[in-house]
Each structure stands twice: as C-alpha cells, then as structure tokens.
Amino acid sequence: MPVSICFSASSIWQISSSFFFFAPDRPSKFVNEFIAGNIEQASSKAIDIINNGFNMYYTRNLEIAKNYCHKRYAGHIDKRYGLLASSKNKELKNYGLRSEFELDIVTWFNGEIGDKNFSNSLELVISEFNCQGLEVDMPIIVWGKDLRWYNSTWYPEGKTDIDKVYRLNSYRVLLTRGRDGFIVFIPPIAEMDIIEKLFKDIGVKELKKTLN
C-alpha cells in the first residue's frame, strides 16, 4: 500500500529536478526481497549490486556515518546526503536528532551550508512522507524499534494489519532513496543486535571508520 507525499504541489516544484527519484532496478529488487523477509534472495541480489558500485553500509556509530558523508562528498556542492527515519521512530532524541511535523522540505533539499535545516547539515531528520518520490546521493537511515526481526520474520509496529503494511512500506521507501547507496545507523542497544546480524548476513558491510 503506497504512502502519500505530504508536501504541496507548490513546494515540490521548488525542488531541483535532480532530486526526483527514479528507482534503480537492482537496488529496488534487493529491497523488495529484504522487506518481504526473503533473506536468501536478498543476499544474492546484494552481492550483485555491491559489485556494481552501489554502496550499502551499516554502522552502530552515528558519528562515523556523518563523517563518512561529509568527507566523501567534500567539495561537491551538488551532492546531497541526509538523515531519514520512519515517522514512528520515537528514539531520535536519544541520538541528538530532531524532526519537525511541518517540515520545510525545500530548504532540506535546496538549502545552503550552515543552515541547520539543510540535509547536508545532518541535524534534521525527514520521514518516509517527506522523501517519497525524491532522492539523495547517500541517505543515513536511522533504524527504529518500530520494525523488528525475530525468528526469520519482520514484526512491524501497528495496531491493525494496515498499520503494519504501512510500517513495512515506510522502510521500503527509506531504503530506496539513495543514488550512490545507503548507510543504516543501527542504535547501539542490545535489542538491535539482531538487526546488525541480519544486515551482516545479507552482505551489507559495516562502516567502521571514515574515509582517509
């Protein structure tokens, strides 16, 4: 079930056309298998897309992810990277991150260095509602407790089946926003260890240090 975009037509046309999303075939197929819980199939597709230059990383250290993006895209003013998270992720404040209900999405995509609401400042988190249909070069996706993995099955948060489908689809959107790849920040708490193991098992590399 698709998730609706929540910004207006007048604001969306102020965003550069370079940020509109056209899903690469291979990464999208990988994400579809991953979200469907088909881990063996996702793993086989991950090998192919990584070998073709699509960078997929996970980290338990948010600062490593931030530093990686700052250094990788230093001097490239046309490049965009930013923080993404599920709209039901309630732990953002624990990591010094903030989100806004009435978000200025144009500033987030088209802002300037020094603006704390600009994506590249890596301070303001946007949700699946804000980024559907748009893309950045490298998203940092903050994994939340609203999508858990247990006994080879996803357990999305939600009171109804429809809520659970929306939650799965929100992570599908988040994982398919990157042009160059994605980084998943897995919070360093014990209950998230199983998420780290899952990404590791399918071939996603741990981002342990920044670029030289």
Coordinates of C-alpha atoms in Angstrom, one line a residue:
M1 CA 0.0 0.0 0.0
P2 CA 1.7 3.3 -1.1
V3 CA 2.4 6.1 1.3
S4 CA 1.3 9.6 0.4
I5 CA 3.6 12.5 -0.1
C6 CA 2.6 15.2 2.4
F7 CA 4.0 18.4 0.8
S8 CA 2.1 20.6 -1.6
A9 CA 2.4 20.9 -5.3
S10 CA 3.7 24.5 -5.0
S11 CA 6.6 23.4 -2.8
I12 CA 7.6 20.3 -4.7
W13 CA 8.3 22.3 -7.9
Q14 CA 10.8 24.4 -6.0
I15 CA 13.0 21.3 -5.5
S16 CA 15.6 20.7 -8.2
S17 CA 14.6 18.1 -10.7
S18 CA 17.8 16.3 -9.9
F19 CA 16.3 15.1 -6.6
F20 CA 13.3 13.4 -8.1
F21 CA 13.6 9.6 -7.7
F22 CA 13.9 7.0 -10.5
A23 CA 14.5 3.7 -8.7
P24 CA 17.5 1.8 -10.0
D25 CA 16.3 -1.7 -10.9
R26 CA 18.7 -3.8 -8.9
P27 CA 18.7 -2.0 -5.6
S28 CA 14.9 -1.9 -5.6
K29 CA 14.7 -5.6 -6.2
F30 CA 17.0 -6.2 -3.4
V31 CA 15.0 -4.0 -1.0
N32 CA 11.7 -5.7 -2.1
E33 CA 13.2 -9.1 -1.2
F34 CA 14.6 -7.8 2.1
I35 CA 11.4 -6.2 3.2
A36 CA 9.5 -9.3 2.2
G37 CA 11.7 -11.3 4.5
N38 CA 13.3 -13.3 1.7
I39 CA 16.7 -13.1 3.1
E40 CA 18.4 -15.6 0.9
Q41 CA 17.2 -13.9 -2.3
A42 CA 18.1 -10.5 -0.8
S43 CA 21.6 -11.7 -0.1
S44 CA 22.2 -12.9 -3.7
K45 CA 21.0 -9.6 -5.1
A46 CA 23.1 -7.6 -2.6
I47 CA 26.3 -9.2 -3.9
D48 CA 25.4 -8.1 -7.4
I49 CA 24.5 -4.5 -6.7
I50 CA 27.5 -4.0 -4.4
N51 CA 29.8 -5.3 -7.1
N52 CA 28.2 -2.8 -9.5
G53 CA 29.2 0.1 -7.3
F54 CA 26.1 0.6 -5.1
N55 CA 27.5 1.1 -1.6
M56 CA 25.5 -0.4 1.2
Y57 CA 26.7 0.0 4.8
Y58 CA 25.5 -0.3 8.4
T59 CA 27.1 1.2 11.5
R60 CA 26.4 1.3 15.2
N61 CA 28.1 4.7 15.5
L62 CA 26.2 7.7 14.0
E63 CA 29.2 10.0 14.0
I64 CA 31.1 7.5 11.8
A65 CA 28.2 7.7 9.3
K66 CA 28.1 11.5 9.4
N67 CA 31.9 11.9 9.0
Y68 CA 31.8 9.4 6.1
C69 CA 29.3 11.5 4.2
H70 CA 31.0 14.8 4.9
K71 CA 34.3 13.5 3.7
R72 CA 33.1 11.5 0.7
Y73 CA 31.2 14.5 -0.7
A74 CA 33.5 17.3 0.4
G75 CA 33.8 19.9 -2.3
H76 CA 30.8 18.6 -4.3
I77 CA 28.2 21.3 -3.7
D78 CA 25.7 19.5 -5.9
K79 CA 25.7 16.3 -3.7
R80 CA 23.1 15.7 -1.1
Y81 CA 23.1 13.4 1.9
G82 CA 20.8 13.4 4.9
L83 CA 19.1 11.7 7.8
L84 CA 16.0 9.6 7.2
A85 CA 13.8 7.8 9.7
S86 CA 10.5 6.2 10.0
S87 CA 7.7 8.5 11.1
K88 CA 7.1 6.1 14.0
N89 CA 10.7 6.2 15.2
K90 CA 10.5 7.5 18.8
E91 CA 14.2 7.3 19.7
L92 CA 15.6 10.1 17.6
K93 CA 16.1 12.5 20.5
N94 CA 18.3 9.8 22.2
Y95 CA 20.9 10.5 19.5
G96 CA 20.7 14.3 19.4
L97 CA 18.4 14.2 16.3
R98 CA 15.3 16.2 15.6
S99 CA 12.3 16.0 13.3
E100 CA 9.6 18.6 12.6
F101 CA 6.0 18.0 11.9
E102 CA 5.7 20.9 9.5
L103 CA 8.9 20.5 7.6
D104 CA 10.3 22.9 5.1
I105 CA 11.2 20.2 2.6
V106 CA 12.5 22.8 0.0
T107 CA 15.1 24.0 2.5
W108 CA 16.1 20.5 3.4
F109 CA 16.9 19.7 -0.2
N110 CA 17.9 23.1 -1.6
G111 CA 19.5 24.8 1.5
E112 CA 23.0 26.0 2.0
I113 CA 25.9 25.0 4.2
G114 CA 25.4 26.5 7.6
D115 CA 21.6 26.1 7.6
K116 CA 20.7 23.6 10.3
N117 CA 17.7 22.6 8.3
F118 CA 19.7 21.7 5.2
S119 CA 20.1 18.0 4.6
N120 CA 23.9 18.1 4.5
S121 CA 24.0 19.6 8.0
L122 CA 22.8 16.2 9.2
E123 CA 20.7 17.6 12.0
L124 CA 17.1 17.4 10.8
V125 CA 15.6 14.1 10.1
I126 CA 12.9 13.6 7.4
S127 CA 10.4 10.7 7.3
E128 CA 9.1 8.5 4.5
F129 CA 6.3 11.0 3.9
N130 CA 8.8 13.8 3.1
C131 CA 11.1 11.8 0.9
Q132 CA 8.9 9.6 -1.1
G133 CA 9.4 10.4 -4.8
L134 CA 12.7 12.2 -4.1
E135 CA 16.3 11.0 -3.6
V136 CA 19.6 12.0 -2.2
D137 CA 23.1 10.7 -3.0
M138 CA 23.6 9.0 0.3
P139 CA 20.9 8.6 3.0
I140 CA 21.7 7.8 6.6
I141 CA 18.7 5.7 7.7
V142 CA 18.1 5.6 11.4
W143 CA 16.6 2.2 12.2
G144 CA 13.9 2.2 14.8
K145 CA 12.1 -0.1 17.2
D146 CA 9.0 0.0 15.0
L147 CA 10.4 -2.7 12.7
R148 CA 11.9 -5.7 14.5
W149 CA 13.2 -9.0 13.2
Y150 CA 12.6 -12.2 15.1
N151 CA 12.5 -15.9 14.1
S152 CA 13.1 -15.0 10.4
T153 CA 10.1 -12.7 10.3
W154 CA 9.5 -9.0 10.3
Y155 CA 7.4 -7.7 13.2
P156 CA 6.3 -4.1 12.2
E157 CA 4.6 -1.9 14.8
G158 CA 0.9 -1.3 14.4
K159 CA -2.5 -1.9 15.8
T160 CA -4.0 -3.2 12.6
D161 CA -2.8 -5.1 9.6
I162 CA -3.0 -1.9 7.5
D163 CA -0.8 -0.2 10.0
K164 CA 1.8 -3.0 9.8
V165 CA 1.8 -2.8 6.0
Y166 CA 2.4 0.9 6.2
R167 CA 5.3 0.4 8.5
L168 CA 6.9 -2.2 6.2
N169 CA 6.4 0.1 3.3
S170 CA 7.9 3.1 5.1
Y171 CA 11.2 1.2 5.4
R172 CA 11.0 0.2 1.8
V173 CA 10.8 3.9 0.9
L174 CA 13.7 4.8 3.2
L175 CA 16.0 2.1 1.8
T176 CA 15.4 3.1 -1.8
R177 CA 16.2 6.8 -1.6
G178 CA 19.9 6.7 -2.4
R179 CA 21.6 7.2 -5.7
D180 CA 25.1 6.0 -4.5
G181 CA 23.9 3.6 -1.8
F182 CA 22.7 3.9 1.8
I183 CA 24.0 3.8 5.4
V184 CA 21.8 2.3 8.1
F185 CA 22.5 3.5 11.6
I186 CA 21.6 0.7 14.0
P187 CA 21.4 2.2 17.5
P188 CA 23.9 0.6 19.9
I189 CA 21.5 -1.1 22.2
A190 CA 21.2 -4.8 22.8
E191 CA 17.8 -5.3 21.2
M192 CA 19.1 -4.0 17.9
D193 CA 21.9 -6.6 17.7
I194 CA 19.7 -8.9 15.7
I195 CA 19.2 -6.1 13.1
E196 CA 23.0 -5.8 12.8
K197 CA 23.3 -9.6 12.3
L198 CA 20.6 -9.5 9.6
F199 CA 22.4 -6.8 7.6
K200 CA 25.7 -8.6 8.1
D201 CA 24.3 -11.9 7.0
I202 CA 23.0 -10.5 3.7
G203 CA 26.4 -9.0 2.8
V204 CA 26.0 -5.4 3.9
K205 CA 29.4 -4.1 5.1
E206 CA 30.0 -2.4 8.4
L207 CA 31.2 1.1 8.2
K208 CA 33.9 1.2 10.9
K209 CA 35.9 4.2 10.0
T210 CA 35.8 7.3 7.9
L211 CA 37.5 7.9 4.6
N212 CA 41.1 8.9 4.7

